[in-house]
Structure formats: structure tokens, C-alpha cells
């Protein structure tokens, strides 16, 4: 699937008219439909030397989807034809100076009725680019906001699991339903140390027959 999408990019983009070689291997594997599109875009953009620019422009497009009233709904609206949507976006992308690869990818996604996956593809592409820079995203969710001292302690502790060329990107969030403790998500791993989960496990244990 990814190679097929990459071939579509190559056929429709002058800059890649001679790019018929094998796909460029990404530094990390992202699974799912969004991963297939993201890997194809990464391969094509890396060959063109525009991966960083495309990441920046994709993030801008994602911001527009979230801020421009009606844009998200328009992309998935069945009463508007795919050709109309592609023409509208092509005009907007051209006016904004967006890389042609982005327009090609969105067009392919519209043809394949995958408009609802655009935001997921943007995130997947960002994950690949972050891995290329050696960045390791980590999200820590706690029942109450963490103090600066706690955040620094977390960074120090989590940093011990990184390789020499990796950089921790720590994001914190709060969720009162956790009651206490925290949930740590780093890379593809998830560690639940919340009080809510401990209580749930305790209740399950007490429900077992003696």
C-alpha cells in the first residue's frame, strides 16, 4: 500500500519524475492506515529533500483543520464530490505555497475515501520525523498538576532509558479520574501507576472466589 501511494506521488510530481527507486526506510515503523500514508510521504519527501518543510506545512494544515470553521466537516461531506474537494484544496494549497506532495497525498486520500484519516496521517508523519531527529515523545498524565521539581525528577529518571543520541520530549496532562499516581506513555510503551487502576485491580481480586 505504502509503495503504491509513493508511486502515485512520483507520477504526479515533476520533482520526483525520475524517482522510481525503492522507498526510503523510515527510522521508526508506524502501523495502521495512517502509517502507510505517512511512510509513503516520508519516502517521497526525503527523496525530494523536502521532508522538514512538509512537516512544517502539514502542521499548518492541521492547524487550519482545527481552526477554520467547517473545514473538517467539508472534507468528509458526502454531498460534495471528491473532484470538487480536490480542486478547492489544490487552489488553496497553491495560493499558500504548499509543497505539491501534500496536495498529491490529500488527493489520493480523498480518492480512497480516507479524509477522516488526514489528522492521523499528520501525527504519524510527525512521529517519523521526531524519530529521525532522535526525539522520544513521552506523555505523563497525573491526577493533579505536577510541580516543576517533580517534572525535573521525571525527566532525569526517564532520561536514563534513552540512548545517547535521543532527546526526551515530555508532555504533561492532568486527569482527575486517576485519583492519584500517574500514567506514563513513552514510545510504544505504557505504564499505568494510577490509584484508579490499583483500586480496579483490587476490586477484581476481591471478587474472586476464595
Short mmCIF file of C-alpha atoms in Angstrom, two decimals:
data_model
loop_
_atom_site.label_atom_id
_atom_site.label_comp_id
_atom_site.label_asym_id
_atom_site.label_seq_id
_atom_site.Cartn_x
_atom_site.Cartn_y
_atom_site.Cartn_z
CA UNK A 1 0.00 0.00 0.00
CA UNK A 2 2.70 2.47 1.01
CA UNK A 3 4.76 1.77 -2.11
CA UNK A 4 1.64 2.18 -4.28
CA UNK A 5 0.90 5.60 -2.78
CA UNK A 6 4.55 6.59 -3.18
CA UNK A 7 4.34 5.63 -6.87
CA UNK A 8 1.29 7.89 -7.27
CA UNK A 9 3.28 10.73 -5.73
CA UNK A 10 6.15 10.09 -8.12
CA UNK A 11 3.92 10.06 -11.19
CA UNK A 12 2.13 13.27 -10.27
CA UNK A 13 5.08 15.35 -9.10
CA UNK A 14 7.62 16.75 -11.55
CA UNK A 15 10.26 16.99 -8.86
CA UNK A 16 10.04 13.23 -8.47
CA UNK A 17 9.50 12.26 -12.07
CA UNK A 18 12.68 10.20 -12.05
CA UNK A 19 12.18 8.74 -8.57
CA UNK A 20 11.41 5.13 -9.33
CA UNK A 21 13.84 3.68 -6.84
CA UNK A 22 12.97 1.76 -3.69
CA UNK A 23 11.22 3.54 -0.84
CA UNK A 24 13.36 5.29 1.75
CA UNK A 25 13.23 3.38 5.02
CA UNK A 26 11.86 5.41 7.93
CA UNK A 27 13.68 5.43 11.30
CA UNK A 28 10.56 4.10 13.02
CA UNK A 29 7.64 1.93 11.95
CA UNK A 30 4.17 3.47 12.28
CA UNK A 31 1.34 1.00 11.81
CA UNK A 32 -2.21 1.33 10.55
CA UNK A 33 -3.68 3.14 7.55
CA UNK A 34 -2.19 6.44 8.71
CA UNK A 35 1.22 4.79 8.93
CA UNK A 36 1.03 3.64 5.32
CA UNK A 37 0.35 7.13 4.02
CA UNK A 38 2.90 8.70 6.37
CA UNK A 39 5.63 6.27 5.32
CA UNK A 40 4.90 6.86 1.63
CA UNK A 41 5.03 10.62 2.14
CA UNK A 42 8.24 10.34 4.17
CA UNK A 43 9.88 8.30 1.42
CA UNK A 44 8.84 10.69 -1.35
CA UNK A 45 9.69 13.85 0.59
CA UNK A 46 13.06 12.51 1.74
CA UNK A 47 13.99 11.76 -1.88
CA UNK A 48 12.96 15.32 -2.77
CA UNK A 49 14.85 16.79 0.19
CA UNK A 50 11.69 18.46 1.49
CA UNK A 51 10.73 16.33 4.50
CA UNK A 52 11.27 19.08 7.09
CA UNK A 53 9.36 21.64 5.01
CA UNK A 54 6.49 19.21 4.52
CA UNK A 55 6.34 18.52 8.26
CA UNK A 56 6.01 22.25 8.89
CA UNK A 57 3.35 22.68 6.21
CA UNK A 58 1.39 19.63 7.36
CA UNK A 59 1.28 21.06 10.88
CA UNK A 60 -0.01 24.34 9.44
CA UNK A 61 -2.69 22.46 7.51
CA UNK A 62 -3.64 20.53 10.65
CA UNK A 63 -3.94 23.85 12.47
CA UNK A 64 -6.28 25.09 9.75
CA UNK A 65 -8.45 21.98 10.07
CA UNK A 66 -8.82 22.72 13.77
CA UNK A 67 -9.37 26.48 13.47
CA UNK A 68 -11.18 27.15 10.18
CA UNK A 69 -14.90 26.73 10.75
CA UNK A 70 -16.42 23.97 8.66
CA UNK A 71 -13.18 22.75 7.01
CA UNK A 72 -13.06 19.42 8.84
CA UNK A 73 -16.71 18.73 8.04
CA UNK A 74 -16.28 19.81 4.40
CA UNK A 75 -13.51 17.28 3.83
CA UNK A 76 -15.81 14.43 4.85
CA UNK A 77 -19.06 15.84 3.44
CA UNK A 78 -20.58 13.23 1.08
CA UNK A 79 -22.70 15.76 -0.87
CA UNK A 80 -19.54 17.42 -2.23
CA UNK A 81 -17.76 15.42 -4.92
CA UNK A 82 -14.16 14.32 -4.49
CA UNK A 83 -13.20 16.28 -7.60
CA UNK A 84 -14.69 19.45 -6.14
CA UNK A 85 -12.83 18.97 -2.86
CA UNK A 86 -9.55 18.25 -4.67
CA UNK A 87 -9.94 21.35 -6.84
CA UNK A 88 -10.75 23.52 -3.82
CA UNK A 89 -7.77 22.24 -1.82
CA UNK A 90 -5.42 22.40 -4.81
CA UNK A 91 -6.25 26.09 -5.24
CA UNK A 92 -5.79 26.79 -1.53
CA UNK A 93 -2.52 24.84 -1.37
CA UNK A 94 -1.15 26.60 -4.45
CA UNK A 95 -2.03 30.02 -3.05
CA UNK A 96 -0.38 29.12 0.28
CA UNK A 97 2.76 27.81 -1.43
CA UNK A 98 2.31 24.26 -0.12
CA UNK A 99 4.58 21.52 -1.44
CA UNK A 100 2.91 19.58 -4.31
CA UNK A 101 3.49 16.31 -2.43
CA UNK A 102 0.95 17.39 0.18
CA UNK A 103 -1.67 18.11 -2.45
CA UNK A 104 -0.95 14.74 -4.07
CA UNK A 105 -1.30 12.86 -0.79
CA UNK A 106 -4.58 14.58 0.13
CA UNK A 107 -5.92 13.88 -3.36
CA UNK A 108 -5.09 10.19 -3.03
CA UNK A 109 -6.72 10.09 0.40
CA UNK A 110 -9.88 11.74 -0.95
CA UNK A 111 -9.98 9.25 -3.84
CA UNK A 112 -9.67 6.42 -1.32
CA UNK A 113 -12.30 7.92 1.00
CA UNK A 114 -9.73 8.43 3.76
CA UNK A 115 -10.38 12.11 4.53
CA UNK A 116 -11.17 11.16 8.12
CA UNK A 117 -7.58 9.93 8.48
CA UNK A 118 -5.83 13.17 7.49
CA UNK A 119 -5.15 14.32 11.05
CA UNK A 120 -3.88 10.84 11.98
CA UNK A 121 -1.51 10.88 9.00
CA UNK A 122 -0.17 14.28 10.05
CA UNK A 123 0.54 12.92 13.53
CA UNK A 124 2.12 9.76 12.11
CA UNK A 125 4.38 11.79 9.83
CA UNK A 126 5.38 13.92 12.83
CA UNK A 127 6.22 10.76 14.77
CA UNK A 128 8.52 9.59 11.97
CA UNK A 129 10.24 12.98 11.74
CA UNK A 130 10.66 13.13 15.52
CA UNK A 131 12.34 9.72 15.44
CA UNK A 132 14.64 10.94 12.68
CA UNK A 133 15.75 13.78 14.97
CA UNK A 134 16.23 11.34 17.86
CA UNK A 135 13.27 12.76 19.75
CA UNK A 136 11.35 10.41 22.04
CA UNK A 137 7.83 11.66 22.88
CA UNK A 138 6.65 10.97 26.40
CA UNK A 139 3.29 11.84 27.94
CA UNK A 140 2.77 11.76 31.69
CA UNK A 141 -0.81 12.06 32.92
CA UNK A 142 -1.35 12.69 36.63
CA UNK A 143 -4.38 13.28 38.82
CA UNK A 144 -3.13 16.76 39.75
CA UNK A 145 -0.65 19.12 38.07
CA UNK A 146 2.99 18.18 38.71
CA UNK A 147 5.33 20.65 40.35
CA UNK A 148 8.42 21.86 38.50
CA UNK A 149 10.55 19.76 40.85
CA UNK A 150 8.52 16.64 40.05
CA UNK A 151 8.80 17.31 36.33
CA UNK A 152 12.59 17.65 36.57
CA UNK A 153 12.80 14.43 38.58
CA UNK A 154 10.72 12.66 35.95
CA UNK A 155 12.94 13.95 33.14
CA UNK A 156 16.03 12.72 34.97
CA UNK A 157 14.53 9.28 35.64
CA UNK A 158 13.13 8.78 32.14
CA UNK A 159 16.31 10.07 30.56
CA UNK A 160 18.17 7.03 31.89
CA UNK A 161 16.22 4.84 29.46
CA UNK A 162 17.26 6.84 26.39
CA UNK A 163 20.15 6.16 24.08
CA UNK A 164 22.99 8.62 23.75
CA UNK A 165 21.61 10.39 20.68
CA UNK A 166 17.98 10.52 21.85
CA UNK A 167 16.16 13.52 23.31
CA UNK A 168 13.13 13.30 25.61
CA UNK A 169 10.07 15.37 24.67
CA UNK A 170 7.98 15.41 27.83
CA UNK A 171 4.31 16.38 27.77
CA UNK A 172 2.26 16.54 30.96
CA UNK A 173 -1.51 16.36 31.38
CA UNK A 174 -3.99 16.02 34.21
CA UNK A 175 -6.93 13.65 34.66
CA UNK A 176 -8.78 13.79 37.97
CA UNK A 177 -10.31 10.36 37.35
CA UNK A 178 -6.90 8.80 38.05
CA UNK A 179 -7.45 9.78 41.73
CA UNK A 180 -3.68 9.61 42.36
CA UNK A 181 -0.45 8.37 40.82
CA UNK A 182 0.24 8.72 37.10
CA UNK A 183 0.21 7.09 33.69
CA UNK A 184 3.43 7.21 31.66
CA UNK A 185 3.39 6.73 27.88
CA UNK A 186 6.82 6.72 26.25
CA UNK A 187 7.41 5.50 22.72
CA UNK A 188 5.19 2.45 22.26
CA UNK A 189 5.14 1.62 25.98
CA UNK A 190 2.50 2.50 28.56
CA UNK A 191 2.87 2.17 32.34
CA UNK A 192 -0.23 2.73 34.46
CA UNK A 193 0.63 3.58 38.05
CA UNK A 194 -2.61 5.39 38.83
CA UNK A 195 -4.59 4.88 42.01
CA UNK A 196 -7.74 4.30 39.97
CA UNK A 197 -6.17 1.29 38.23
CA UNK A 198 -4.86 -0.09 41.54
CA UNK A 199 -8.37 0.15 43.02
CA UNK A 200 -9.83 -1.54 39.95
CA UNK A 201 -7.34 -4.42 40.26
CA UNK A 202 -8.05 -4.71 43.99
CA UNK A 203 -11.81 -4.91 43.37
CA UNK A 204 -11.25 -7.59 40.74
CA UNK A 205 -9.11 -9.59 43.17
CA UNK A 206 -11.68 -9.31 45.97
CA UNK A 207 -14.39 -10.52 43.60
CA UNK A 208 -12.58 -13.81 43.01
CA UNK A 209 -13.86 -16.81 44.99
CA UNK A 210 -11.70 -17.92 47.91
#
